[in-house]
Coordinates of C-alpha atoms (C1' of nucleotides) in Angstrom, one line a residue:
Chain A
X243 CA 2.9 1.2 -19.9
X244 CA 1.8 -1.2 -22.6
X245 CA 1.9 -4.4 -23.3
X246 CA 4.3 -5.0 -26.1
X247 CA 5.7 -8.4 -24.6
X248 CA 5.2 -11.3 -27.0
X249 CA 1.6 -12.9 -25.5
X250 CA -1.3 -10.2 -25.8
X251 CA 0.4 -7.6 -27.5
X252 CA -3.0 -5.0 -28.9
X253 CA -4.5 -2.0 -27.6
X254 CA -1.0 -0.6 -28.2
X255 CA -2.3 2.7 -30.1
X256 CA -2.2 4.8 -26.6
X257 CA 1.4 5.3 -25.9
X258 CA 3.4 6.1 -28.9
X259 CA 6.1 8.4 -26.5
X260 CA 8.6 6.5 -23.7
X261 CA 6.8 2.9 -24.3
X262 CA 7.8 1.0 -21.3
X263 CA 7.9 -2.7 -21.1
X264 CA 7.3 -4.3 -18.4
X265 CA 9.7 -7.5 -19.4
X266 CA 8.7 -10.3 -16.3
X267 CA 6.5 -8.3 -14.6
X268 CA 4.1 -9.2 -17.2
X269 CA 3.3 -12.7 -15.5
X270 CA 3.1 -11.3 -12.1
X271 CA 0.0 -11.1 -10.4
X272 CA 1.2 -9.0 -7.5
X273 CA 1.9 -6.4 -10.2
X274 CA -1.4 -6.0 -11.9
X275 CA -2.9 -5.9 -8.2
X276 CA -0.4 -3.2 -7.0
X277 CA -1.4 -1.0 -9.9
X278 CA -5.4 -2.2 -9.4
X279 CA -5.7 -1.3 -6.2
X280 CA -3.6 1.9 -6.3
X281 CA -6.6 2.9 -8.8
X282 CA -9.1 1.7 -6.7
X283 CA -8.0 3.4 -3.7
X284 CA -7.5 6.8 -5.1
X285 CA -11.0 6.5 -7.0
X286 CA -13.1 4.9 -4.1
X287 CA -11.5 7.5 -1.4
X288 CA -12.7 10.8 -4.1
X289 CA -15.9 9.2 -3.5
X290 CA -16.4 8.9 0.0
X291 CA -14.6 12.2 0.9
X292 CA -17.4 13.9 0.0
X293 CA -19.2 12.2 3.2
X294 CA -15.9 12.3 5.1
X295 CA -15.1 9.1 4.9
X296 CA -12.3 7.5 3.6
X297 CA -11.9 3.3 2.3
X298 CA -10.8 1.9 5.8
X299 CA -13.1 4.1 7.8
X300 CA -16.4 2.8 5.5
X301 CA -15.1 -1.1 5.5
X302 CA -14.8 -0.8 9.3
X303 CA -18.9 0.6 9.1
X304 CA -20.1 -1.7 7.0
X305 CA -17.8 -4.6 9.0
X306 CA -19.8 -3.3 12.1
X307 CA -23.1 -3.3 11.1
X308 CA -23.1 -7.0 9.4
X309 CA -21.5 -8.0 12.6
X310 CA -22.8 -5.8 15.5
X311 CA -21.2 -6.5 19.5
X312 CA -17.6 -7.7 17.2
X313 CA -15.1 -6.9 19.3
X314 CA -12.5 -4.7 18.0
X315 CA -9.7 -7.4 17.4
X316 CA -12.1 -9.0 15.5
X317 CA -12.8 -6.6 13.2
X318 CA -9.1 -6.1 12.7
X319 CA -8.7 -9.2 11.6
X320 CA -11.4 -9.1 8.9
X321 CA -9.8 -6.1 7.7
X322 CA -6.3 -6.4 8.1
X323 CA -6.2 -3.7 10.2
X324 CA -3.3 -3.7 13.1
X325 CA -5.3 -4.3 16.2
X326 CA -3.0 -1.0 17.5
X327 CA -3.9 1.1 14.8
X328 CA -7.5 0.0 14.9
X329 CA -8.1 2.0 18.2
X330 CA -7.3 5.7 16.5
X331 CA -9.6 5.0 13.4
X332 CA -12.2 4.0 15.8
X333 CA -11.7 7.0 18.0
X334 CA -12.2 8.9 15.0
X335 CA -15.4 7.8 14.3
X336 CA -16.9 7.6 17.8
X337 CA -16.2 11.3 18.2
X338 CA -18.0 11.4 14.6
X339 CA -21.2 9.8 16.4
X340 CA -20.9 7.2 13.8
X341 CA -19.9 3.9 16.2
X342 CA -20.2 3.7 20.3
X343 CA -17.7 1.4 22.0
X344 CA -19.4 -0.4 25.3
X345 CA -17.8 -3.2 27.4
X346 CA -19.1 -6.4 26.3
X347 CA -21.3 -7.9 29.2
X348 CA -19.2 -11.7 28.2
X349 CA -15.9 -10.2 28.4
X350 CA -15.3 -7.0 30.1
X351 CA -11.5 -7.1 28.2
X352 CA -13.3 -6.3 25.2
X353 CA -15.7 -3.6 23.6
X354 CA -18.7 -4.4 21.5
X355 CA -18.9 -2.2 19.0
X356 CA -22.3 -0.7 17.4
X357 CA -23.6 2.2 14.7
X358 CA -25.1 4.7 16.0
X359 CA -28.3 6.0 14.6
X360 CA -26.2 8.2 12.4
X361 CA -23.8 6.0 12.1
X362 CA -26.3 3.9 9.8
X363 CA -27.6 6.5 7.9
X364 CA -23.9 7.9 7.3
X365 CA -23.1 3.9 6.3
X366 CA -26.1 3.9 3.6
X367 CA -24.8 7.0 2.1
X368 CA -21.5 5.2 2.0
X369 CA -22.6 2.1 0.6
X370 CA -24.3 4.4 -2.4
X371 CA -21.0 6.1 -3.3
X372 CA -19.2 2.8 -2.9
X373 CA -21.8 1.3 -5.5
X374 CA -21.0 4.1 -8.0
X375 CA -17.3 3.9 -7.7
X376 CA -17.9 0.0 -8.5
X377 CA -19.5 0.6 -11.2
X378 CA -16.6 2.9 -12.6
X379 CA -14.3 0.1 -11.6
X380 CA -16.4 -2.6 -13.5
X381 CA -16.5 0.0 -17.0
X382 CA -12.8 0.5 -16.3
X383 CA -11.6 -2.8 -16.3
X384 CA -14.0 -4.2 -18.6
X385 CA -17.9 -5.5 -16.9
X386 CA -16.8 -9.0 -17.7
X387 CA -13.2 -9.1 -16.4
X388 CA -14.5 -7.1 -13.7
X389 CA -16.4 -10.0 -12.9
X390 CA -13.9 -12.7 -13.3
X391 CA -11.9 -10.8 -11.4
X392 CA -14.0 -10.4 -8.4
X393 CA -15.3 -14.0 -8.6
X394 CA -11.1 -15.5 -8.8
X395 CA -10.2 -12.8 -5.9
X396 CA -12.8 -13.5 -3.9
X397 CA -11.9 -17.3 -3.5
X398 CA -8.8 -16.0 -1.9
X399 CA -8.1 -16.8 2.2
X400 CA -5.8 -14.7 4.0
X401 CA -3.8 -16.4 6.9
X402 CA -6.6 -15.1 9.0
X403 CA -9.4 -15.8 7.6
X404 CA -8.8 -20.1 6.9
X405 CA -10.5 -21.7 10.0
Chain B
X180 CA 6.4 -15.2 8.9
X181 CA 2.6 -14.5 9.8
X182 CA 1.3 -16.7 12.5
X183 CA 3.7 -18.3 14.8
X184 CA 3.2 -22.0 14.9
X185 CA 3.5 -22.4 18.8
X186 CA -0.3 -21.2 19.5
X187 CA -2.2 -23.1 17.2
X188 CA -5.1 -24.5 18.7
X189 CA -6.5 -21.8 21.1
X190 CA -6.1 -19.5 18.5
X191 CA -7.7 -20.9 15.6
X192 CA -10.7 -22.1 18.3
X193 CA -11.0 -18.6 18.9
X194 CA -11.2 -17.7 15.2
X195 CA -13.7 -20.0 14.4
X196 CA -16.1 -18.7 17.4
X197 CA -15.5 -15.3 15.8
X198 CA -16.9 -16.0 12.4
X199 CA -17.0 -11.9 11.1
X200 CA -19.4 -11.1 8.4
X201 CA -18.2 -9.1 5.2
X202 CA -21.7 -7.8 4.2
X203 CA -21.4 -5.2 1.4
X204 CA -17.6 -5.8 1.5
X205 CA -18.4 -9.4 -0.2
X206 CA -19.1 -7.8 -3.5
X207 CA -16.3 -5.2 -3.6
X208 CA -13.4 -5.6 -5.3
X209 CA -11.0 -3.2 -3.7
X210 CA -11.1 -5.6 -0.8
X211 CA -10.3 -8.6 -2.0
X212 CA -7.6 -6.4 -4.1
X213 CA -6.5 -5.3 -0.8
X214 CA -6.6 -8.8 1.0
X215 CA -4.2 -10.0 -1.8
X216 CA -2.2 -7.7 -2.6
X217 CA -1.2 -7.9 1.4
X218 CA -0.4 -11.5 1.3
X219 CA 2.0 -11.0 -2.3
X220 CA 3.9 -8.7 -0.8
X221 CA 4.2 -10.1 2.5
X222 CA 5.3 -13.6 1.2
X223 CA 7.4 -12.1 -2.0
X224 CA 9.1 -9.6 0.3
X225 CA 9.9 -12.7 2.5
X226 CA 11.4 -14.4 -0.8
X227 CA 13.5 -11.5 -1.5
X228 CA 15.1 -11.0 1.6
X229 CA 17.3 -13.5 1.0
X230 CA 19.3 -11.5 -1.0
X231 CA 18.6 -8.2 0.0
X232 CA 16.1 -6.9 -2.1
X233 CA 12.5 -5.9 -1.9
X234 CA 9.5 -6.2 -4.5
X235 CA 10.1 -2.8 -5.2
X236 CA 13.8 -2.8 -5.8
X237 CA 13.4 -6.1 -8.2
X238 CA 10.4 -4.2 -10.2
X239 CA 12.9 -1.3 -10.4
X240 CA 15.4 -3.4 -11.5
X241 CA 13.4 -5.6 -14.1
X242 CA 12.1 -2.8 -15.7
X243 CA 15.5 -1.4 -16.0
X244 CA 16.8 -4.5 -17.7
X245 CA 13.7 -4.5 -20.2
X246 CA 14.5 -0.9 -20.9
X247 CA 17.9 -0.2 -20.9
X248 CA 18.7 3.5 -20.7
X249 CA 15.2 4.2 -19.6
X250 CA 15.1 7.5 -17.7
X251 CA 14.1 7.4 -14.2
X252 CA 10.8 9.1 -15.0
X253 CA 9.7 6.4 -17.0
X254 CA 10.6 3.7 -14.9
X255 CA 8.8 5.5 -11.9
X256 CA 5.5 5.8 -13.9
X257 CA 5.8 2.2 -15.3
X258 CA 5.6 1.3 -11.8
X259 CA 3.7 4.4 -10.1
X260 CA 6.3 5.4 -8.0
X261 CA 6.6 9.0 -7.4
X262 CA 9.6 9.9 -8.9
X263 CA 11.2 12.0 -5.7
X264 CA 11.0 8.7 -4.3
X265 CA 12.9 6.9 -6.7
X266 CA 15.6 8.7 -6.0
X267 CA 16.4 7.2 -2.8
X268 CA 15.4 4.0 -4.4
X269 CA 17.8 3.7 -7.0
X270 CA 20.3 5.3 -4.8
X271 CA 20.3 2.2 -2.6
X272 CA 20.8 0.3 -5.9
X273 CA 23.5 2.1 -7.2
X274 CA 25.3 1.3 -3.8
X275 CA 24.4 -1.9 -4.2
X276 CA 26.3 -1.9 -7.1
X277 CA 23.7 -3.4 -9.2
X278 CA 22.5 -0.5 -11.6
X279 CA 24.4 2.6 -13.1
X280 CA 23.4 5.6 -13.8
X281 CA 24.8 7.8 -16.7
X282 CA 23.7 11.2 -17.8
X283 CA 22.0 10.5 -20.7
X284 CA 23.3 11.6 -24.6
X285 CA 19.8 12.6 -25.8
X286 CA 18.3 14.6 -23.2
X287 CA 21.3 15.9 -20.4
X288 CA 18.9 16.9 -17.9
X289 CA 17.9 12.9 -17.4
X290 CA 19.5 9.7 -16.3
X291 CA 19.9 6.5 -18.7
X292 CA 19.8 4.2 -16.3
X293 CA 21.0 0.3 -16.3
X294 CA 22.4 -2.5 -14.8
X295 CA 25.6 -3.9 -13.5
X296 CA 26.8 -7.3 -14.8
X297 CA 26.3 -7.8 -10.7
X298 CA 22.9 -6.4 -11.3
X299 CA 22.2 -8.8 -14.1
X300 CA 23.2 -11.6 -11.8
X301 CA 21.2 -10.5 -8.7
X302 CA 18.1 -10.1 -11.5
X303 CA 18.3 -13.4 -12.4
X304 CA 18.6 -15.5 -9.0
X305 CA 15.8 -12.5 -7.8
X306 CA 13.7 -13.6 -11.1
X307 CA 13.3 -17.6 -9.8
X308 CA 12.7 -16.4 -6.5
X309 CA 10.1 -14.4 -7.7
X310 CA 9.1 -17.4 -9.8
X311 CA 8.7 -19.3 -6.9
X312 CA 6.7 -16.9 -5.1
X313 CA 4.6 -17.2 -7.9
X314 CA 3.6 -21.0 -7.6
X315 CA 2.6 -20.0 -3.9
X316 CA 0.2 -17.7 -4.8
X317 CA -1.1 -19.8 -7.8
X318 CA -1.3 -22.5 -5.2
X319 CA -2.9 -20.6 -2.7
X320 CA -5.8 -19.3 -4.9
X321 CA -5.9 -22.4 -6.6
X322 CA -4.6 -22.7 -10.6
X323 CA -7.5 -21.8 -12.4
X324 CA -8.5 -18.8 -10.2
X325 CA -4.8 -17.6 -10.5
X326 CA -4.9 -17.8 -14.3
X327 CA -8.2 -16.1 -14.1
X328 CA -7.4 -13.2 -12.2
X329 CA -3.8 -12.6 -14.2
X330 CA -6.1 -12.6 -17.1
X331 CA -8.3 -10.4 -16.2
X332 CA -6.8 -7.6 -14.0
X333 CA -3.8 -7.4 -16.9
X334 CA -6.7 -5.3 -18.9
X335 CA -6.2 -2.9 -16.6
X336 CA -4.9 0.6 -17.9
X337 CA -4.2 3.0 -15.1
X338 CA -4.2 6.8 -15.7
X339 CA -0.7 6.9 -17.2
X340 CA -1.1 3.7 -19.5
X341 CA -3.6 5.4 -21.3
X342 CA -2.0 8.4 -23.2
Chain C
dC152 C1' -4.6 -20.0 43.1
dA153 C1' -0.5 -19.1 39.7
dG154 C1' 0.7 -18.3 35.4
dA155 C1' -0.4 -17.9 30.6
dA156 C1' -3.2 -15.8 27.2
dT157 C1' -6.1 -12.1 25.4
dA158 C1' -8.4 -7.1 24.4
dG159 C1' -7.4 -2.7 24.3
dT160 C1' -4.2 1.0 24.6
dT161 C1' 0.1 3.8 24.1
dG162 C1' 4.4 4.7 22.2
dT163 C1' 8.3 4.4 18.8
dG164 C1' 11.2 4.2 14.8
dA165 C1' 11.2 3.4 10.0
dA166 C1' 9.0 3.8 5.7
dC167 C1' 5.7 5.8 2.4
dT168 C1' 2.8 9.7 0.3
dG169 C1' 1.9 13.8 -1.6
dC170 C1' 3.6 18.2 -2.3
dA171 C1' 6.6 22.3 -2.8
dA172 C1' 10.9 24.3 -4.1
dT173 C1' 15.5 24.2 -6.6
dT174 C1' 18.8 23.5 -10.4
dA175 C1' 20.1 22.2 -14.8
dT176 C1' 18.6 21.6 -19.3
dT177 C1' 15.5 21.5 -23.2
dG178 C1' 11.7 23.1 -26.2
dC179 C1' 8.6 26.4 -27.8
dT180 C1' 7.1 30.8 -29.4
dG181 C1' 6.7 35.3 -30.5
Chain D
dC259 C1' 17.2 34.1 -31.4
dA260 C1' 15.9 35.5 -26.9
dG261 C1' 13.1 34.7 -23.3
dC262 C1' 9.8 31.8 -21.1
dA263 C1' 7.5 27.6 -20.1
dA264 C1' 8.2 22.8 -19.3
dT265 C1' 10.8 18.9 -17.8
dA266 C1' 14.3 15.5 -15.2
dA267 C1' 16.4 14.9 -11.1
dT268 C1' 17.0 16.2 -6.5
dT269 C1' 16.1 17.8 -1.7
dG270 C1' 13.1 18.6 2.0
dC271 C1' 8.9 18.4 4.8
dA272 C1' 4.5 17.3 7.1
dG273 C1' 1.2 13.9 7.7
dT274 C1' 0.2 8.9 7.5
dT275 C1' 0.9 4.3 7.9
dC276 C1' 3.4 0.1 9.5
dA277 C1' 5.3 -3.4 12.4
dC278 C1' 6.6 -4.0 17.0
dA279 C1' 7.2 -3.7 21.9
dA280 C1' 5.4 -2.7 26.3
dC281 C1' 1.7 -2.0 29.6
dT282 C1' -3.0 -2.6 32.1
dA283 C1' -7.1 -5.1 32.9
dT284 C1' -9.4 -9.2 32.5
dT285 C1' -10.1 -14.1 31.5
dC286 C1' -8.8 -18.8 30.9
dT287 C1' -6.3 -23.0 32.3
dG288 C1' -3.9 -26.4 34.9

DNA sequence: CAGAATAGTTGTGAACTGCAATTATTGCTG
DNA sequence: CAGCAATAATTGCAGTTCACAACTATTCTG
């Protein structure tokens, strides 16, 4: 679509054909993000499937190693992740070698979770391809609204994460 | 909604002891994307309810009554929904008895699509609810940030903006 | 100690995703 | 101008994700 609502109406040249407007959906954040992330997801996931990874696999890695013994509920939470749904994506990557689940010694409820040895070198791999797709994100959306962007987002605090 | 009120103090105790690291996450922008965009639709779906709609039906129907006559297609890609989905989706409109579709003069083969003078009136009261959702997330990520981030992730041109 | 809360797990129904196939219609091209 | 490719809408399907509810084992609290 383009932007040919009355505010910032340039950068119209592309779409000649079905020109869509967008009509309120113009001043709604929750749009732009919808269409960002799609974007993001679909570019960032290419990426990593090269190293069979996929977005939620590599955040739960990287969550791990800045944080190793978490507990899995606590890594859910970071993430977003349903606490149920957390236990399939970790089985996939302990049978991957990449993570090892052992009962924490302070609370036997829970399991502390580590990298393996591969698991690390999988995750710095990971962190590489991430870096690139960033960088594609940052040329995509402009490198200074890129960083606006990630400096405005980033003040943001989910129900979870406000103490 | 999110967190029940009853449990409050354990559980935010509990949160604080578990104080999770973000590490390379921190300067990533598809999770902070992801963060908010949960929240939005959580709290804008909650809005919605209220009279029965959804943030996907509204941007269906918004979109319809900035483009009247607009083929579903079009609509779909404005708002990247696959279009054998939006069948389903506008089907629950048309019972709804908010939107019409007509086979369209120009092109037989497609639907001009539009709305109902119930649609129209649903639109509106969905349009200041929406409005309302608004303010809570400008509030939430504070004024300026909001502004900010409209700003910049607007520039955003997905794969079928550009032609 | 009894009862409530918590970590992990399993299961379920609904919804979403991406894809393939079908029909009707249109547009292109040789 | 006839045939063939492309397109709009639709249906269907397999795999995934989602939000819950229920269950076990363990821990915390009064």
């Amino acid at each position: 679509m383009s932007k040919s609502a009355g505010a910032g109406a340039q950068r119209e040249a592309a779409r000649q054909d079905a020109a869509i407007r967008l009509g309120e959906l113009e001043n709604h954040l929750g749009y732009f993000v919808r269409r960002l992330q799609h974007w993001i997801f679909r570019d960032a996931n290419a990426g990593l499937a090269t190293i069979d990874l996929d977005v939620i696999l590599y955040s739960i890695l990287e969550t791990i190693a800045a944080n190793p013994g978490a507990a899995q509920i606590a890594v859910a939470g970071a993430l977003g992740i349903e606490r149920a749904r957390m236990v399939a994506l970790l089985d996939d990557l302990q049978q991957a070698g990449l993570i090892v689940r052992e009962r924490s010694e302070q609370d036997r409820r829970a399991h502390a979770l580590g990298l393996t040895p591969r698991g690390r070198v999988i995750l710095k791999k990971a962190n590489a391809l991430v870096a690139a797709h960033e960088k594609r994100v940052a040329r995509r959306l402009g490198v200074d609204n890129y960083r606006r962007a990630l400096a405005a987002l980033a003040q943001f605090e989910t129900d979870e994460t406000r103490g």
